[in-house]
Amino acid sequence: MELYERRRRLGKRRRARYPLAVKPVCALLLLLLPAPALAQTPAATDSDTAAYHFALAKALAGEGEYDAALAAFAEAERLDPRDPFIPLERAQLIVRAARVARGPGAAERLAEASRAVGRARELAPESLDVLRGAAEVYLDLAAASPEAPAALEEVLETLTRLDPEDVQALFALGRLRLDRGDAEAAAEAFRRVAALTPENRAATGFLIEALLKAKKGAEAEVPLAELLARDPSALEARITLADLQSERGDHAAALDTLRGAPAAQRDDPRLQRQIGSALYRAGDLEGALAAAEAVLAREPGERQPVLLKALVLAAQGKNREAGELLAGLRREDPANLALAGMQARLMVRDGRAAEGAELLAELRADLAAEGKAKEAEEAGLEIVRVHAEGEQWDAAVKAAAELAGAADPEVQAAALALRLDALGELKRYTEALELLEERDAGAAERDFAGKRGELLVRTGRGAEGEALLADLAASEKPEDVLAAVQAYHRLERYEASIAPLERLLARQPATAPVAFLLGAAHEREGERGEAESAFRRALEIEPGFHPALNYLGYMLAEKGERLEEALGLVRRAVALEPDNGAYVDSLGWAHFQLGQYQEALSFLERAARLEPGDATIYEHLADTYRALGRADDALQHYRRALALDDENADAVRNKLRELETARP
């Protein structure tokens, strides 16, 4: 394993225990007199003789006489076994010799170096000079010895504990932790380096990298902003900071960051592409389209602005135009499953789910013919999803069945889950249960226990199903409890899920999804006060948890309560998930409740384009048309809502009847 791009010396050069320049006369004697003559001098001691052999070893090593030097070090260590620098220097020489003379026996020599440096550490466990030398040896051993990185980390941790301002040791510790994947611990080391040396751009860069890998984007924004304050021309830092700001929903801040680039960079295509993406995320579709067009005018056919343009057109409901752009990108990259999936979903929005599935089937066949079996299975899974999104449940069942023998166990499990969902939509519960019980019992219990409990209840084996769900709900494993909760919610048994969720939240108080599920259960039980408390708790734990932002905002808007707050909540949710049709609908409905009908119409029309099969969105849209005096449009959308769903059918029929009666 290569730990560094280039080898660094660690810390101050240590003072040699036996420097040649201590006494010029002694040094001369060491070079001229043989060891026995020195040993016969009455004043000589074992320590003096050890000094001779130590100096002789250093001199021989300088001449490249490694075997003789190692023999001299061994004699020095025999004479003075308590001096830590002798085994330390011997270890360093062994490593140096191993680099020069590779071949048989190298592994044994490196093992001897490891033992020698370990001996030095035992003799002086808290000597800074010994620790720094040991770090150098372990660094050299790291590529050949699996144990060396752990020993190196231990040495560096001790060194930085004893000398908290040793910047080089802290830096090396950060790199080592980053290399082994402990980004959070690496960030702590780099944070200390950055505090000690504020102008150290390398440390700042590694701190940012570690924070990003540790999924601490909000923390990474601070050093990025500091870096930009020192160097406004750092374009990559500017783009990264803007991305982080957009990810947490602050698109205005992202645009300010991007537009704050120096004048010399403002025409840079990378910057312009990022500005277009930020405008799209902020919901400024016209601005995003103009930015994409501007980049394409300078760089025709550039992939990213073409993709951005396709996304904007799709958000505007121009699905065929967007699909044509995606088809053009696929001609250059025909095996790109992500592009094919986007194109197929646009077809679903246009009511052409079968055509989208056919497009993916052609890609799957091409991938299989090219020997890309894994990619072909993933394409098959996309086919199932497209059928499900188009509510073609029989086709989804059939396509999922074709993946029952998939080589990839993750694809196989995902296909089974989709197949069970599709059978549930078709009310074919017995078939779904039989399918699940045909599997290996252990796997079924492990992966689909909640689904099995639900199906047992639905197929008349209620006592058995209730017992299974109760066992899951009482489990100490969070995944078991959540499986039971989700089954209760699918069965609309929300009350049964509240106690398990409260117990789980007591054990794991900093879990936003659990608090959210608890809020949803209370709301469905009509307990709005408890629901609001749970949603607010989720947002205290994770302020950007957009499901809670949307649910709480919509709940308030639906009741016409604290509408400005409701608007702010759903606006934040949409900023975090701009293509989520349900969130866009919530935002439109909050505007409607405030009497801002024109603003409501814009968002609700977009929501209908994003979720063309959602009856609630069409009902909201019809209400808005009605408020604007557009009766014909209102009638059309009420009828569409009735055709899609009967959950709220009576209320929609009443609205439809009132409007038809009121017309001249």
Coordinates of N, CA and C in Angstrom, one line a residue, residues 389-545:
E389 N -43.8 2.1 -12.4 CA -44.1 3.5 -12.5 C -45.3 3.8 -13.4
G390 N -45.4 3.0 -14.4 CA -46.5 3.1 -15.4 C -47.8 2.4 -14.9
E391 N -47.7 1.8 -13.7 CA -48.8 1.0 -13.2 C -49.2 -0.1 -14.1
Q392 N -48.3 -0.7 -14.8 CA -48.5 -1.9 -15.6 C -48.1 -3.1 -14.7
W393 N -49.0 -3.4 -13.8 CA -48.6 -4.4 -12.7 C -48.4 -5.8 -13.3
D394 N -49.2 -6.2 -14.2 CA -49.0 -7.6 -14.7 C -47.7 -7.7 -15.4
A395 N -47.3 -6.6 -16.2 CA -46.1 -6.6 -16.9 C -44.9 -6.6 -15.9
A396 N -45.1 -5.8 -14.8 CA -44.1 -5.7 -13.8 C -43.8 -7.1 -13.2
V397 N -44.9 -7.9 -12.9 CA -44.8 -9.2 -12.3 C -44.0 -10.1 -13.2
K398 N -44.3 -10.1 -14.5 CA -43.7 -10.9 -15.5 C -42.2 -10.6 -15.6
A399 N -41.9 -9.3 -15.7 CA -40.5 -8.8 -15.9 C -39.7 -9.2 -14.7
A400 N -40.3 -9.1 -13.5 CA -39.6 -9.4 -12.2 C -39.3 -10.9 -12.1
A401 N -40.3 -11.7 -12.6 CA -40.1 -13.2 -12.6 C -38.9 -13.6 -13.4
E402 N -38.6 -12.9 -14.5 CA -37.5 -13.2 -15.3 C -36.1 -13.0 -14.6
L403 N -36.1 -12.3 -13.5 CA -34.9 -12.0 -12.7 C -34.8 -12.9 -11.5
A404 N -35.7 -13.9 -11.4 CA -35.7 -14.8 -10.2 C -34.3 -15.5 -10.1
G405 N -33.7 -15.8 -11.2 CA -32.4 -16.5 -11.2 C -31.2 -15.7 -11.4
A406 N -31.3 -14.4 -11.2 CA -30.2 -13.4 -11.4 C -29.0 -13.8 -10.6
A407 N -27.9 -13.7 -11.3 CA -26.6 -14.0 -10.6 C -26.3 -13.1 -9.5
D408 N -26.6 -11.8 -9.6 CA -26.4 -10.8 -8.6 C -27.5 -10.9 -7.5
P409 N -27.1 -11.3 -6.3 CA -28.1 -11.4 -5.2 C -28.9 -10.2 -4.9
E410 N -28.2 -9.0 -5.1 CA -28.9 -7.7 -4.9 C -30.0 -7.5 -5.9
V411 N -29.7 -7.8 -7.2 CA -30.7 -7.7 -8.2 C -31.8 -8.6 -8.0
Q412 N -31.5 -9.8 -7.6 CA -32.5 -10.9 -7.3 C -33.5 -10.4 -6.2
A413 N -32.9 -9.9 -5.1 CA -33.7 -9.5 -4.0 C -34.6 -8.2 -4.3
A414 N -34.0 -7.3 -5.1 CA -34.8 -6.1 -5.5 C -35.9 -6.5 -6.4
A415 N -35.6 -7.5 -7.3 CA -36.7 -7.9 -8.2 C -37.8 -8.6 -7.5
L416 N -37.5 -9.4 -6.5 CA -38.5 -10.1 -5.7 C -39.4 -9.0 -5.0
A417 N -38.7 -8.0 -4.4 CA -39.5 -7.0 -3.7 C -40.4 -6.3 -4.6
L418 N -40.0 -5.9 -5.8 CA -40.9 -5.3 -6.8 C -42.0 -6.2 -7.2
R419 N -41.7 -7.5 -7.4 CA -42.7 -8.5 -7.8 C -43.8 -8.6 -6.7
L420 N -43.3 -8.6 -5.4 CA -44.3 -8.7 -4.3 C -45.2 -7.5 -4.3
D421 N -44.6 -6.3 -4.5 CA -45.3 -5.1 -4.5 C -46.4 -5.1 -5.6
A422 N -46.0 -5.5 -6.8 CA -46.9 -5.5 -8.0 C -48.0 -6.5 -7.7
L423 N -47.7 -7.7 -7.1 CA -48.8 -8.7 -6.8 C -49.7 -8.1 -5.8
G424 N -49.2 -7.3 -4.8 CA -50.0 -6.6 -3.8 C -51.0 -5.6 -4.5
E425 N -50.5 -4.8 -5.5 CA -51.3 -3.9 -6.2 C -52.4 -4.6 -6.9
L426 N -52.2 -5.8 -7.4 CA -53.2 -6.6 -8.1 C -54.1 -7.4 -7.1
K427 N -53.8 -7.2 -5.8 CA -54.6 -8.0 -4.7 C -54.4 -9.5 -4.8
R428 N -53.3 -9.9 -5.4 CA -53.0 -11.3 -5.5 C -52.1 -11.7 -4.3
Y429 N -52.6 -11.6 -3.1 CA -51.9 -11.8 -1.9 C -51.4 -13.3 -1.7
T430 N -52.3 -14.2 -2.0 CA -52.0 -15.6 -1.8 C -50.8 -16.0 -2.7
E431 N -50.8 -15.5 -3.9 CA -49.7 -15.8 -4.9 C -48.4 -15.2 -4.3
A432 N -48.5 -14.0 -3.8 CA -47.3 -13.4 -3.3 C -46.8 -14.2 -2.1
L433 N -47.6 -14.6 -1.2 CA -47.2 -15.4 0.0 C -46.6 -16.7 -0.4
E434 N -47.2 -17.4 -1.4 CA -46.6 -18.6 -1.9 C -45.3 -18.4 -2.5
L435 N -45.1 -17.3 -3.2 CA -43.8 -17.0 -3.8 C -42.8 -16.8 -2.8
L436 N -43.1 -16.1 -1.7 CA -42.2 -15.8 -0.7 C -41.8 -17.1 0.1
E437 N -42.8 -17.9 0.3 CA -42.5 -19.1 1.1 C -41.8 -20.2 0.3
E438 N -41.7 -20.1 -1.0 CA -41.0 -21.0 -1.9 C -39.5 -20.8 -1.7
R439 N -39.1 -19.6 -1.3 CA -37.7 -19.2 -1.1 C -37.1 -20.0 0.1
D440 N -35.8 -20.0 0.2 CA -35.2 -20.5 1.4 C -35.7 -19.8 2.7
A441 N -36.2 -20.6 3.6 CA -36.8 -20.1 4.8 C -36.0 -19.1 5.5
G442 N -34.7 -19.3 5.7 CA -33.8 -18.4 6.4 C -33.8 -17.1 5.7
A443 N -33.6 -17.1 4.4 CA -33.5 -15.8 3.6 C -34.8 -15.1 3.7
A444 N -35.9 -15.8 3.6 CA -37.2 -15.2 3.6 C -37.5 -14.5 5.0
E445 N -37.1 -15.2 6.1 CA -37.3 -14.6 7.4 C -36.4 -13.4 7.5
R446 N -35.2 -13.5 7.0 CA -34.2 -12.4 7.2 C -34.5 -11.2 6.3
D447 N -34.8 -11.4 5.1 CA -35.0 -10.2 4.2 C -36.4 -9.7 4.0
F448 N -37.4 -10.6 4.2 CA -38.8 -10.2 3.9 C -39.7 -10.6 5.0
A449 N -39.2 -10.6 6.3 CA -40.1 -11.0 7.4 C -41.3 -10.1 7.5
G450 N -41.1 -8.8 7.4 CA -42.2 -7.8 7.5 C -43.2 -8.1 6.4
K451 N -42.8 -8.3 5.2 CA -43.7 -8.5 4.1 C -44.4 -9.8 4.3
R452 N -43.8 -10.8 4.8 CA -44.4 -12.1 5.1 C -45.5 -12.0 6.1
G453 N -45.2 -11.2 7.2 CA -46.2 -11.0 8.2 C -47.5 -10.3 7.7
E454 N -47.2 -9.3 6.8 CA -48.3 -8.5 6.2 C -49.2 -9.5 5.3
L455 N -48.5 -10.3 4.5 CA -49.2 -11.2 3.6 C -50.0 -12.3 4.4
L456 N -49.5 -12.7 5.5 CA -50.2 -13.7 6.4 C -51.5 -13.1 6.8
V457 N -51.5 -11.8 7.3 CA -52.7 -11.1 7.7 C -53.7 -11.0 6.6
R458 N -53.2 -10.6 5.4 CA -54.0 -10.4 4.3 C -54.7 -11.6 3.7
T459 N -54.0 -12.8 4.0 CA -54.6 -14.0 3.4 C -55.3 -14.9 4.4
G460 N -55.7 -14.3 5.5 CA -56.6 -15.0 6.5 C -55.8 -15.7 7.5
R461 N -54.5 -15.6 7.6 CA -53.7 -16.3 8.6 C -53.3 -15.2 9.6
G462 N -54.3 -14.5 10.1 CA -54.1 -13.3 10.9 C -53.3 -13.6 12.2
A463 N -53.6 -14.7 12.9 CA -52.9 -14.9 14.2 C -51.4 -15.2 13.9
E464 N -51.1 -15.9 12.9 CA -49.7 -16.2 12.5 C -49.0 -14.9 12.1
G465 N -49.7 -14.1 11.3 CA -49.1 -12.9 10.9 C -48.9 -11.9 12.0
E466 N -49.9 -11.8 12.9 CA -49.7 -10.9 14.0 C -48.6 -11.3 14.9
A467 N -48.5 -12.6 15.1 CA -47.4 -13.1 16.0 C -46.0 -12.7 15.4
L468 N -45.9 -12.9 14.1 CA -44.6 -12.6 13.5 C -44.3 -11.1 13.6
L469 N -45.3 -10.3 13.3 CA -45.0 -8.9 13.4 C -44.7 -8.4 14.8
A470 N -45.4 -9.0 15.8 CA -45.2 -8.7 17.2 C -43.8 -9.0 17.6
D471 N -43.3 -10.2 17.1 CA -41.9 -10.6 17.4 C -40.9 -9.6 16.8
L472 N -41.2 -9.2 15.6 CA -40.3 -8.2 14.9 C -40.3 -6.9 15.7
A473 N -41.5 -6.5 16.0 CA -41.6 -5.2 16.7 C -40.9 -5.2 18.1
A474 N -40.8 -6.3 18.7 CA -40.2 -6.4 20.0 C -38.7 -6.7 19.9
S475 N -38.2 -6.9 18.8 CA -36.8 -7.2 18.6 C -35.8 -6.1 19.0
E476 N -34.6 -6.5 19.4 CA -33.6 -5.5 19.7 C -32.9 -4.9 18.5
K477 N -33.2 -5.6 17.3 CA -32.5 -5.1 16.1 C -33.4 -4.0 15.4
P478 N -32.8 -2.9 15.2 CA -33.6 -1.8 14.6 C -34.2 -2.2 13.2
E479 N -33.5 -3.0 12.4 CA -34.0 -3.3 11.1 C -35.3 -4.2 11.2
D480 N -35.3 -5.0 12.3 CA -36.5 -5.8 12.5 C -37.7 -5.0 12.9
V481 N -37.5 -4.0 13.8 CA -38.5 -3.1 14.2 C -39.1 -2.3 13.1
L482 N -38.2 -1.8 12.2 CA -38.6 -1.0 11.1 C -39.4 -1.9 10.1
A483 N -39.0 -3.1 9.9 CA -39.7 -4.0 9.0 C -41.2 -4.2 9.5
A484 N -41.3 -4.4 10.8 CA -42.7 -4.5 11.4 C -43.5 -3.2 11.2
V485 N -42.8 -2.1 11.5 CA -43.5 -0.8 11.4 C -44.0 -0.5 10.0
Q486 N -43.1 -0.8 9.0 CA -43.6 -0.6 7.6 C -44.7 -1.5 7.2
A487 N -44.7 -2.7 7.7 CA -45.8 -3.7 7.5 C -47.1 -3.1 8.1
Y488 N -47.0 -2.6 9.3 CA -48.2 -2.1 10.0 C -48.7 -0.9 9.2
H489 N -47.8 -0.1 8.6 CA -48.3 1.1 7.8 C -48.9 0.7 6.5
R490 N -48.4 -0.4 5.9 CA -49.0 -0.9 4.7 C -50.4 -1.4 5.0
L491 N -50.5 -2.0 6.1 CA -51.8 -2.5 6.6 C -52.8 -1.5 7.1
E492 N -52.3 -0.2 7.2 CA -53.0 0.9 7.8 C -53.3 0.7 9.2
R493 N -52.4 0.0 9.9 CA -52.4 -0.3 11.3 C -51.5 0.7 12.0
Y494 N -51.7 1.9 11.9 CA -50.8 2.9 12.4 C -50.6 2.9 13.9
E495 N -51.7 2.7 14.6 CA -51.6 2.7 16.0 C -50.7 1.6 16.5
A496 N -50.7 0.4 15.9 CA -49.8 -0.6 16.3 C -48.3 -0.3 16.1
S497 N -48.0 0.7 15.3 CA -46.6 1.0 15.0 C -46.0 2.0 16.0
I498 N -46.9 2.7 16.8 CA -46.5 3.8 17.6 C -45.6 3.4 18.8
A499 N -46.0 2.4 19.5 CA -45.2 1.9 20.7 C -43.8 1.4 20.2
P500 N -43.7 0.5 19.2 CA -42.4 0.1 18.7 C -41.5 1.3 18.3
L501 N -42.1 2.2 17.6 CA -41.3 3.4 17.2 C -40.8 4.2 18.4
E502 N -41.6 4.4 19.4 CA -41.2 5.1 20.6 C -40.1 4.4 21.3
R503 N -40.2 3.1 21.4 CA -39.1 2.3 22.1 C -37.8 2.4 21.3
L504 N -37.9 2.3 19.9 CA -36.7 2.4 19.1 C -36.1 3.8 19.2
L505 N -37.0 4.9 19.2 CA -36.5 6.2 19.3 C -35.8 6.5 20.7
A506 N -36.3 5.8 21.7 CA -35.7 5.9 23.1 C -34.3 5.3 23.0
R507 N -34.1 4.2 22.3 CA -32.8 3.6 22.2 C -31.9 4.3 21.3
Q508 N -32.4 4.9 20.2 CA -31.6 5.6 19.2 C -32.2 7.0 19.1
P509 N -32.0 7.9 20.0 CA -32.7 9.2 20.0 C -32.3 10.2 18.9
A510 N -31.2 9.9 18.2 CA -30.7 10.8 17.2 C -31.0 10.2 15.8
T511 N -32.2 9.6 15.6 CA -32.5 9.0 14.3 C -33.7 9.7 13.7
A512 N -33.4 10.6 12.7 CA -34.5 11.3 12.1 C -35.6 10.5 11.4
P513 N -35.2 9.4 10.7 CA -36.2 8.7 10.0 C -37.2 8.0 11.0
V514 N -36.7 7.6 12.1 CA -37.7 6.9 13.1 C -38.6 8.0 13.6
A515 N -38.1 9.2 14.0 CA -39.0 10.3 14.4 C -40.0 10.6 13.4
F516 N -39.6 10.6 12.1 CA -40.5 10.9 11.0 C -41.6 9.9 10.9
L517 N -41.3 8.6 11.0 CA -42.3 7.5 10.9 C -43.3 7.6 12.1
L518 N -42.7 8.0 13.2 CA -43.6 8.2 14.4 C -44.6 9.3 14.1
G519 N -44.1 10.4 13.6 CA -45.0 11.6 13.2 C -46.0 11.2 12.2
A520 N -45.7 10.4 11.2 CA -46.6 10.0 10.2 C -47.7 9.1 10.8
A521 N -47.3 8.2 11.8 CA -48.3 7.3 12.4 C -49.3 8.1 13.2
H522 N -48.8 9.1 14.0 CA -49.7 9.9 14.8 C -50.6 10.7 13.9
E523 N -50.1 11.2 12.8 CA -50.9 12.0 11.9 C -52.0 11.2 11.3
R524 N -51.7 10.0 10.9 CA -52.7 9.1 10.3 C -53.8 8.7 11.4
E525 N -53.4 8.7 12.6 CA -54.3 8.4 13.7 C -55.1 9.6 14.2
G526 N -54.9 10.8 13.5 CA -55.6 12.0 13.9 C -55.0 12.7 15.0
E527 N -53.8 12.3 15.5 CA -53.2 12.9 16.7 C -52.2 14.0 16.2
R528 N -52.7 15.2 15.8 CA -51.9 16.1 15.1 C -50.8 16.8 16.0
G529 N -51.2 17.0 17.2 CA -50.2 17.6 18.2 C -49.0 16.7 18.3
E530 N -49.2 15.4 18.6 CA -48.1 14.4 18.7 C -47.3 14.3 17.4
A531 N -48.1 14.4 16.2 CA -47.4 14.3 14.9 C -46.5 15.5 14.7
E532 N -47.0 16.7 15.1 CA -46.1 17.8 14.9 C -44.9 17.8 15.8
S533 N -45.0 17.3 17.0 CA -43.9 17.2 17.9 C -42.8 16.2 17.3
A534 N -43.3 15.1 16.8 CA -42.4 14.1 16.2 C -41.7 14.7 15.0
F535 N -42.4 15.3 14.1 CA -41.8 15.9 12.9 C -40.7 17.0 13.3
R536 N -41.1 17.8 14.3 CA -40.1 18.8 14.7 C -38.9 18.1 15.4
R537 N -39.1 17.0 16.1 CA -37.9 16.3 16.6 C -37.0 15.8 15.5
A538 N -37.7 15.3 14.4 CA -36.9 14.8 13.3 C -36.0 15.9 12.7
L539 N -36.6 17.1 12.6 CA -35.9 18.3 12.1 C -34.9 18.9 13.0
E540 N -35.0 18.7 14.3 CA -34.0 19.0 15.3 C -32.8 18.1 15.1
I541 N -33.0 16.8 14.9 CA -32.0 15.9 14.6 C -31.3 16.2 13.3
E542 N -32.1 16.4 12.3 CA -31.5 16.6 10.9 C -32.3 17.7 10.2
P543 N -31.8 18.9 10.3 CA -32.6 20.1 9.8 C -33.0 20.0 8.3
G544 N -32.2 19.2 7.6 CA -32.5 19.1 6.1 C -33.2 17.8 5.8
F545 N -33.9 17.2 6.8 CA -34.6 15.9 6.5 C -35.9 16.3 5.7

